[in-house]
Tab-separated table of C-alpha atoms and ligand atoms in Angstrom:
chain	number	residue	atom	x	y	z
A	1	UNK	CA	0.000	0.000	0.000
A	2	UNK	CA	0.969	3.101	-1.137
A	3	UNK	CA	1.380	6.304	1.205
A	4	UNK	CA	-1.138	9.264	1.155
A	5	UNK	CA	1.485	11.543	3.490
A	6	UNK	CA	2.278	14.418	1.302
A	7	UNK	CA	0.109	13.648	-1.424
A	8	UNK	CA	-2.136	16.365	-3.518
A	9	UNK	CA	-5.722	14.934	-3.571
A	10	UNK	CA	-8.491	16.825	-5.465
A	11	UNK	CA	-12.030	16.137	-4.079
A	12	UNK	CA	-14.709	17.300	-6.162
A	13	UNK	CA	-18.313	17.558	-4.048
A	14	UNK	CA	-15.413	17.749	-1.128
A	15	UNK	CA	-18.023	20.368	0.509
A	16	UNK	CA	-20.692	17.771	1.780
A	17	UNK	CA	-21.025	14.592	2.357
A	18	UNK	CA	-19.479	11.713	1.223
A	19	UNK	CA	-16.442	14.100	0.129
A	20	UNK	CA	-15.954	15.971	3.274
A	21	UNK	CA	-15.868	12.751	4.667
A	22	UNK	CA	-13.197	11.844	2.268
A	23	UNK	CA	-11.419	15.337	3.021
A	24	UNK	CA	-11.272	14.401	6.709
A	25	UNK	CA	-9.681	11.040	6.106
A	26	UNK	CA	-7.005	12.191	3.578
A	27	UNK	CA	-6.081	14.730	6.124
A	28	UNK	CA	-5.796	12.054	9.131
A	29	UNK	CA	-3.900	10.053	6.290
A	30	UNK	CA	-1.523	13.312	6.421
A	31	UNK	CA	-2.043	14.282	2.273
A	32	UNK	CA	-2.840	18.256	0.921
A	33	UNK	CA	-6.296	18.603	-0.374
A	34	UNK	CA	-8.178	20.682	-2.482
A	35	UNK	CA	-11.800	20.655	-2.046
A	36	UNK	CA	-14.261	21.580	-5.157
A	37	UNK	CA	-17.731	22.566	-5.674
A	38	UNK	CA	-19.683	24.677	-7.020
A	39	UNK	CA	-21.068	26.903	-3.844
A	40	UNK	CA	-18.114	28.932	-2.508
A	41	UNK	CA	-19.751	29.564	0.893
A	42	UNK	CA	-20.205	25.951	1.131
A	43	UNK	CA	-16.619	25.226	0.509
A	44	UNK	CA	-15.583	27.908	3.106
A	45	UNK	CA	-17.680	26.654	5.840
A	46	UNK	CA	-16.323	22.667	4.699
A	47	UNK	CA	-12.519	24.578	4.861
A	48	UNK	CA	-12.994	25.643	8.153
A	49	UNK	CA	-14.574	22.115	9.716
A	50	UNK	CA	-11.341	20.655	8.312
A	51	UNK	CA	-9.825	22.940	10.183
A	52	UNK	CA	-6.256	22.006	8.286
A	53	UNK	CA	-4.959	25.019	7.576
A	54	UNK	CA	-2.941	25.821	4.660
A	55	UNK	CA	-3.167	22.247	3.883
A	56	UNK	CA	-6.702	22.180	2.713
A	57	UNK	CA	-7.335	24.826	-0.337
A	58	UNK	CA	-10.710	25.373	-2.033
A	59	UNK	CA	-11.740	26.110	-4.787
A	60	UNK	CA	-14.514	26.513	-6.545
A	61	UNK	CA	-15.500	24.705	-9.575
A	62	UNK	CA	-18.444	23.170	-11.417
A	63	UNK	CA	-17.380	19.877	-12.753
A	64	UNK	CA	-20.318	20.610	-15.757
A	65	UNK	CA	-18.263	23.859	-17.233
A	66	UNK	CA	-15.461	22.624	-18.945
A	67	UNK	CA	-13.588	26.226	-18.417
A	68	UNK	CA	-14.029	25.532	-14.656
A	69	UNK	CA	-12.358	22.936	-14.654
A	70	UNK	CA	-9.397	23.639	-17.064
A	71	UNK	CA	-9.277	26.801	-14.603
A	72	UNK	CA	-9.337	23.986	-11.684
A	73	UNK	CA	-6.549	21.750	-13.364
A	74	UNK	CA	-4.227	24.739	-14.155
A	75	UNK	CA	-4.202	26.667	-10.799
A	76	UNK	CA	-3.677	22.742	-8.914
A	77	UNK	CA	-0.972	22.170	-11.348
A	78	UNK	CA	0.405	18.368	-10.513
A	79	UNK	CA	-0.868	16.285	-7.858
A	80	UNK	CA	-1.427	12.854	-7.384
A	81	UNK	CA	-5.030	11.621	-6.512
A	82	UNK	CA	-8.872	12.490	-8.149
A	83	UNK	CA	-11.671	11.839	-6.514
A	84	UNK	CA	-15.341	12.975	-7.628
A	85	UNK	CA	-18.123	12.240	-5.287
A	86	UNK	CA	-20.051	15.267	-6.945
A	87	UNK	CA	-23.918	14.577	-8.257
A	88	UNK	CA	-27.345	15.691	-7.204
A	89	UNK	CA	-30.458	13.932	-6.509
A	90	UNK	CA	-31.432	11.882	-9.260
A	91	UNK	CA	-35.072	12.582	-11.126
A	92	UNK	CA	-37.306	9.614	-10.766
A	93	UNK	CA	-40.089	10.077	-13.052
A	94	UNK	CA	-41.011	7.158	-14.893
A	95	UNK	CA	-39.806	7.030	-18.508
A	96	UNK	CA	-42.776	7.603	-20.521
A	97	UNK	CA	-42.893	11.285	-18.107
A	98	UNK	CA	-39.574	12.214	-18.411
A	99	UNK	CA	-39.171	15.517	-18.461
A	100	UNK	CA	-35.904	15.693	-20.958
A	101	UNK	CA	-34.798	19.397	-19.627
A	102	UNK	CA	-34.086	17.699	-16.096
A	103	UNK	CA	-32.773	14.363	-17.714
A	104	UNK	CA	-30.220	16.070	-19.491
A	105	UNK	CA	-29.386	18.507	-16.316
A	106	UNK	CA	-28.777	15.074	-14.682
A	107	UNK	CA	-27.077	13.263	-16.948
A	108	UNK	CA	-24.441	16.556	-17.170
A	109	UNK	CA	-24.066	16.324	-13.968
A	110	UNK	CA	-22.815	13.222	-13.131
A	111	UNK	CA	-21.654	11.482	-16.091
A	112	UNK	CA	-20.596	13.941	-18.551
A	113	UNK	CA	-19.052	15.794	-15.177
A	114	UNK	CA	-17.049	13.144	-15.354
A	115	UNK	CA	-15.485	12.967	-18.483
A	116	UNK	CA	-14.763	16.834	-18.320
A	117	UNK	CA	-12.859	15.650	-14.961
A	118	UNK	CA	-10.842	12.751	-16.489
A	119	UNK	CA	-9.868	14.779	-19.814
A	120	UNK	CA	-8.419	18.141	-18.129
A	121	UNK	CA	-6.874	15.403	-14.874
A	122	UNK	CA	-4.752	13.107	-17.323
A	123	UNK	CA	-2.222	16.541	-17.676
A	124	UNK	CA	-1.391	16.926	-14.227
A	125	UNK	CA	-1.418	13.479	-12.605
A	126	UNK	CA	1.822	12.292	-11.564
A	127	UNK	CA	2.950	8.780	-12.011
A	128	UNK	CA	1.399	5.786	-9.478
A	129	UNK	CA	-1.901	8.522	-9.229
A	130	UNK	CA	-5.174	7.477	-9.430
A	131	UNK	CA	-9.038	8.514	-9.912
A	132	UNK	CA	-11.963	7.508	-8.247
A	133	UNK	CA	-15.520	8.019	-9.469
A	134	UNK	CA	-18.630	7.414	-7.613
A	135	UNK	CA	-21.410	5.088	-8.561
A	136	UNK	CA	-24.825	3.765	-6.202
A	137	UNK	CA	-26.954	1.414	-5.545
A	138	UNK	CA	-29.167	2.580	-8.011
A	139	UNK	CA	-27.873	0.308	-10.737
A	140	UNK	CA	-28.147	-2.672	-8.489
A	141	UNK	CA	-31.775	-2.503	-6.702
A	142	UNK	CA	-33.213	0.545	-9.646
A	143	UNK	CA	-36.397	2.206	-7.900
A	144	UNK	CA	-39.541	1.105	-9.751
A	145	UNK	CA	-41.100	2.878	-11.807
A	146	UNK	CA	-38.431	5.747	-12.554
A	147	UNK	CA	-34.893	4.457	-11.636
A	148	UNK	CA	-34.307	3.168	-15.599
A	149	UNK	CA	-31.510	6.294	-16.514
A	150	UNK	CA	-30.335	6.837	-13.077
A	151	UNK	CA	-29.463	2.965	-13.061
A	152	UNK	CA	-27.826	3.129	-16.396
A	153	UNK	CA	-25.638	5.896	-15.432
A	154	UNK	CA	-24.905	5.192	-12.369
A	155	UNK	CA	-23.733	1.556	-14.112
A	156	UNK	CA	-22.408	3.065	-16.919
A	157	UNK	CA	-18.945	4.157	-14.204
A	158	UNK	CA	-17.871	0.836	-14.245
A	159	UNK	CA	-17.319	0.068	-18.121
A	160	UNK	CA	-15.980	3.977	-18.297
A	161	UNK	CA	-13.525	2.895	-15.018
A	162	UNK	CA	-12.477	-0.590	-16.906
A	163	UNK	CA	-11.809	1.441	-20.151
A	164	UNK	CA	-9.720	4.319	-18.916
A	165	UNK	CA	-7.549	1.763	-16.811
A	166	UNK	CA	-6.370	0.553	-19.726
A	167	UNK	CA	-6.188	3.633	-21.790
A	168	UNK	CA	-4.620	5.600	-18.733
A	169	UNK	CA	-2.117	2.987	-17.228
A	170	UNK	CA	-0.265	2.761	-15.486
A	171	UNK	CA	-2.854	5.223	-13.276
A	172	UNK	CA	-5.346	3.537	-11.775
A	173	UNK	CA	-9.343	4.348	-12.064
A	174	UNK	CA	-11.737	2.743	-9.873
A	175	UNK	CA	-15.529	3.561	-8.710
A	176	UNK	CA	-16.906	3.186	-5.201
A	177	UNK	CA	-21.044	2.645	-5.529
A	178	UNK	CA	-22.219	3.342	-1.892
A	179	UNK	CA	-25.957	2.495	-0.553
A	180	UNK	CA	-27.445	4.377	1.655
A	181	UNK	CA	-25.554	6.741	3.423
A	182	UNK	CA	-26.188	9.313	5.927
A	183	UNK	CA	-24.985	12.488	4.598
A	184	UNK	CA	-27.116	15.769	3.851
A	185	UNK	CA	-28.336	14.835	0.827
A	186	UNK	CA	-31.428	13.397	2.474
A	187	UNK	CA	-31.986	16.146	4.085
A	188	UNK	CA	-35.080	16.498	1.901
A	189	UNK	CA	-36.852	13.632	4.042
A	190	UNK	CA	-36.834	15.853	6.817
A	191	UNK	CA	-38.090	14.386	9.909
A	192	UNK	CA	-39.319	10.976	7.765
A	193	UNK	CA	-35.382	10.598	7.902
A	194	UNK	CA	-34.876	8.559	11.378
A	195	UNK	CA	-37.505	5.986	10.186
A	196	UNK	CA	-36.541	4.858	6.826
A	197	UNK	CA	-32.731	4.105	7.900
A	198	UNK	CA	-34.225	2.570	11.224
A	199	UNK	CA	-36.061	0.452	8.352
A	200	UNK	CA	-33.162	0.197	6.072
A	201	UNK	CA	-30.719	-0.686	8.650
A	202	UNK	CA	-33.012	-3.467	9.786
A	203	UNK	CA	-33.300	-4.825	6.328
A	204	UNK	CA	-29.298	-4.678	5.877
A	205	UNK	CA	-27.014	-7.539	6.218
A	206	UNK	CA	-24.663	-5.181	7.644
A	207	UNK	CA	-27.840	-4.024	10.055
A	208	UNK	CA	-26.570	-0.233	9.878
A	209	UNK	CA	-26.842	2.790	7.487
A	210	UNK	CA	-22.746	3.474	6.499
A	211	UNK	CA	-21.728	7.183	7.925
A	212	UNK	CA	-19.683	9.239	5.293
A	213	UNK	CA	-16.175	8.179	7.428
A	214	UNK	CA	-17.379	4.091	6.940
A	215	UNK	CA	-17.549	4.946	2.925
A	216	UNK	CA	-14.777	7.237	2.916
A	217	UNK	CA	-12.258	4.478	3.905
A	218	UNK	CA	-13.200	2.747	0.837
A	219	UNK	CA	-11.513	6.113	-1.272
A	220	UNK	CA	-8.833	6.169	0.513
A	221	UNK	CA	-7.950	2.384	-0.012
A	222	UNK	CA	-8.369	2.963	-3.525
A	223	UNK	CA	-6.448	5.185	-3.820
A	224	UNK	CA	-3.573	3.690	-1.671
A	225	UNK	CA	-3.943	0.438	-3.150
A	226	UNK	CA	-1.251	0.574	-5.847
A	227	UNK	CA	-2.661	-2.743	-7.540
A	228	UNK	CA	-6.161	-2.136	-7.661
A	229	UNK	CA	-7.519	-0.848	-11.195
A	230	UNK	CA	-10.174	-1.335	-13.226
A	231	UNK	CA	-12.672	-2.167	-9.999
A	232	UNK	CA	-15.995	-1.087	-8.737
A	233	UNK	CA	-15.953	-1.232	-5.121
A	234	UNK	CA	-19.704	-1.898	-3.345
A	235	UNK	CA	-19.734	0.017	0.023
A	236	UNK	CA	-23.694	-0.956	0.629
A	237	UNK	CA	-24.169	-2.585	4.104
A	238	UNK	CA	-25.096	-5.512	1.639
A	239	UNK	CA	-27.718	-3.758	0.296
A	240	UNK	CA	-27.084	-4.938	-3.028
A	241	UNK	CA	-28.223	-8.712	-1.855
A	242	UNK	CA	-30.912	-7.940	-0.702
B	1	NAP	N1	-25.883	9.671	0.093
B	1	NAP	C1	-26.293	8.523	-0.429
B	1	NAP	O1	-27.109	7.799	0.173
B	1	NAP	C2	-25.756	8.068	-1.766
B	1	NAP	C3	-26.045	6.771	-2.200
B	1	NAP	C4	-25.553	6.319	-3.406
B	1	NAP	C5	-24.814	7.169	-4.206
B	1	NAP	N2	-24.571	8.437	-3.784
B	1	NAP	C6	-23.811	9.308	-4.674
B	1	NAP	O2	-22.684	9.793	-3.978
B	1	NAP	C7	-22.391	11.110	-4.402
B	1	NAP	C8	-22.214	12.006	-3.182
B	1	NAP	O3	-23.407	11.998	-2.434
B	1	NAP	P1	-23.529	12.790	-1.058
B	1	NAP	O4	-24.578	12.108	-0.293
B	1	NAP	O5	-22.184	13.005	-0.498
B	1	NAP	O6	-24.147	14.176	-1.600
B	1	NAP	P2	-24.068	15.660	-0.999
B	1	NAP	O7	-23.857	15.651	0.469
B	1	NAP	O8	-25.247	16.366	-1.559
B	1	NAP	O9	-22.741	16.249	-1.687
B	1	NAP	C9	-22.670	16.437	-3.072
B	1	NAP	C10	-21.446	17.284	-3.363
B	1	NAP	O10	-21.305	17.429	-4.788
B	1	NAP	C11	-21.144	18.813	-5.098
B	1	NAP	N3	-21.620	19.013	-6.463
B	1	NAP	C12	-22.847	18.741	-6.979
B	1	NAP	N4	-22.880	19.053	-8.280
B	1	NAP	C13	-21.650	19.532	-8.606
B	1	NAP	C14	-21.064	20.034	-9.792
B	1	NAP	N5	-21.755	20.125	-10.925
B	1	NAP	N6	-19.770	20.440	-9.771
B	1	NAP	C15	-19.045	20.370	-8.624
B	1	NAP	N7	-19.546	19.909	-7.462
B	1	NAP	C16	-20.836	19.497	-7.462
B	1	NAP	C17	-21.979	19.520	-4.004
B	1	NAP	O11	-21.668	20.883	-3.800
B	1	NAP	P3	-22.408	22.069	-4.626
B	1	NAP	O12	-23.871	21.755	-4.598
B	1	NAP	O13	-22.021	23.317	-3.910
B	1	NAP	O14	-21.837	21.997	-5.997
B	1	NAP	C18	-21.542	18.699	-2.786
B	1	NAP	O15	-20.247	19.100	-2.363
B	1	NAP	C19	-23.532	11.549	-5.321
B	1	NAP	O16	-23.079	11.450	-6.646
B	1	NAP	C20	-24.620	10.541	-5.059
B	1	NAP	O17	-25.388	10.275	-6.218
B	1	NAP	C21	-25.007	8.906	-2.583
């Protein structure tokens, strides 16, 4: 396993979530990071919960704009890990309602997000780097009716991962496709929140709803891991067996 102490990682969502869970544990694993998103006042308020000093920079980006991004690349200049946990809550209408407008918002967001990342990343990654995507559940347990695109996205990571690990060797691209996990994004249930993990976690093999640290550990393996490639790593509680 590879080191992380004195690394450049680049976390884009790093301002919520899953990626300021990340940003936490690349900090306890002693590397620099630079946190992106697109709200700046969310990335200052993420800055100062990290509380790392001038070892946590942010800046911000949307991962949808390619000239954000080249902008992004430039002013990082090398470093040594991606990560992009960034993507928004996924429409669910079912097909024959979709409204396209949203569909393609969506589909920008997280996929073609994406490929903006891995085209302006490939210039400044140094040698035994890697880049992690983020998949879900989604593509293994689709809700019905409405989860058809958000589960062919969401699988589409894995055959994008397998591809660029050959085309980008010898840096490594993996995808970590989390269930459930307890982070603002379901904020939206509002107090309907406590019951459907309580039911979740019941239903789990794992019998608990992962915190953003218990998914975060799966990044940083990834990216320490100097002989993984190519892999999509479930993080679910199980929830994919179920
Ligand atoms: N939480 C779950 O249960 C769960 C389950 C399966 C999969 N996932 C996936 O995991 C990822 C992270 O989820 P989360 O729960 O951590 O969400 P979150 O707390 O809402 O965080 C999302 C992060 O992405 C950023 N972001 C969104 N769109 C962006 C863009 N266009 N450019 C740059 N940054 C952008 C957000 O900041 P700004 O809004 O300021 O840009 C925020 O920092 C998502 O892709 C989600 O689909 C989550």
């Amino acid at each position: 396993m590879e080191t992380l102490v004195n690394q450049t990682i680049i976390i884009v969502g790093g301002s919520s979530g899953i990626g300021l869970g990340i940003a936490r544990a690349a900090l306890d694993s002693g590397a620099n990071i630079v946190i992106t998103a697109r709200s700046a006042d969310k990335l200052q308020a993420a800055q100062r919960s990290l509380n790392g000093g001038d070892r946590v920079k942010a800046i911000a980006a949307d991962m949808t704009a390619e000239a954000d991004i080249a902008r992004l690349f430039e002013e990082v200049g090398a470093f040594d890990h991606l990560v992009s946990t960034a993507g928004t809550l996924p429409p669910g209408d079912p097909i024959g309602q979709t409204d396209m407008a949203g569909m393609r918002a969506f589909v920008d967001n997280k996929l073609i997000g994406a490929i903006i990342l891995a085209k302006y990343a490939v210039q400044g990654l140094r040698p035994g780097g890697s880049i992690t995507f983020t998949s879900g559940i989604n593509k293994d347990k689709p809700p019905v009716p409405g989860g058809s695109v958000v589960s062919a996205i969401a699988g589409s990571f894995s055959y994008f991962a397998r591809a660029l690990a050959l085309e980008l060797a010898p840096t490594r691209v993996n995808v970590v496709s989390p269930g459930w996990v307890d982070t603002p994004m379901w904020d939206i249930l509002g107090d309907a929140k406590a019951g459907y993990f309580a039911d979740m976690a019941a239903r789990l093999p794992a019998r608990k709803i992962p915190t953003a640290a218990d998914v975060a550990a799966a990044y940083i393996y990834l990216m320490q891991s100097n002989v993984t490639t190519g892999e999509t790593l479930r993080v679910d509680g199980g929830h994919n067996l179920i």
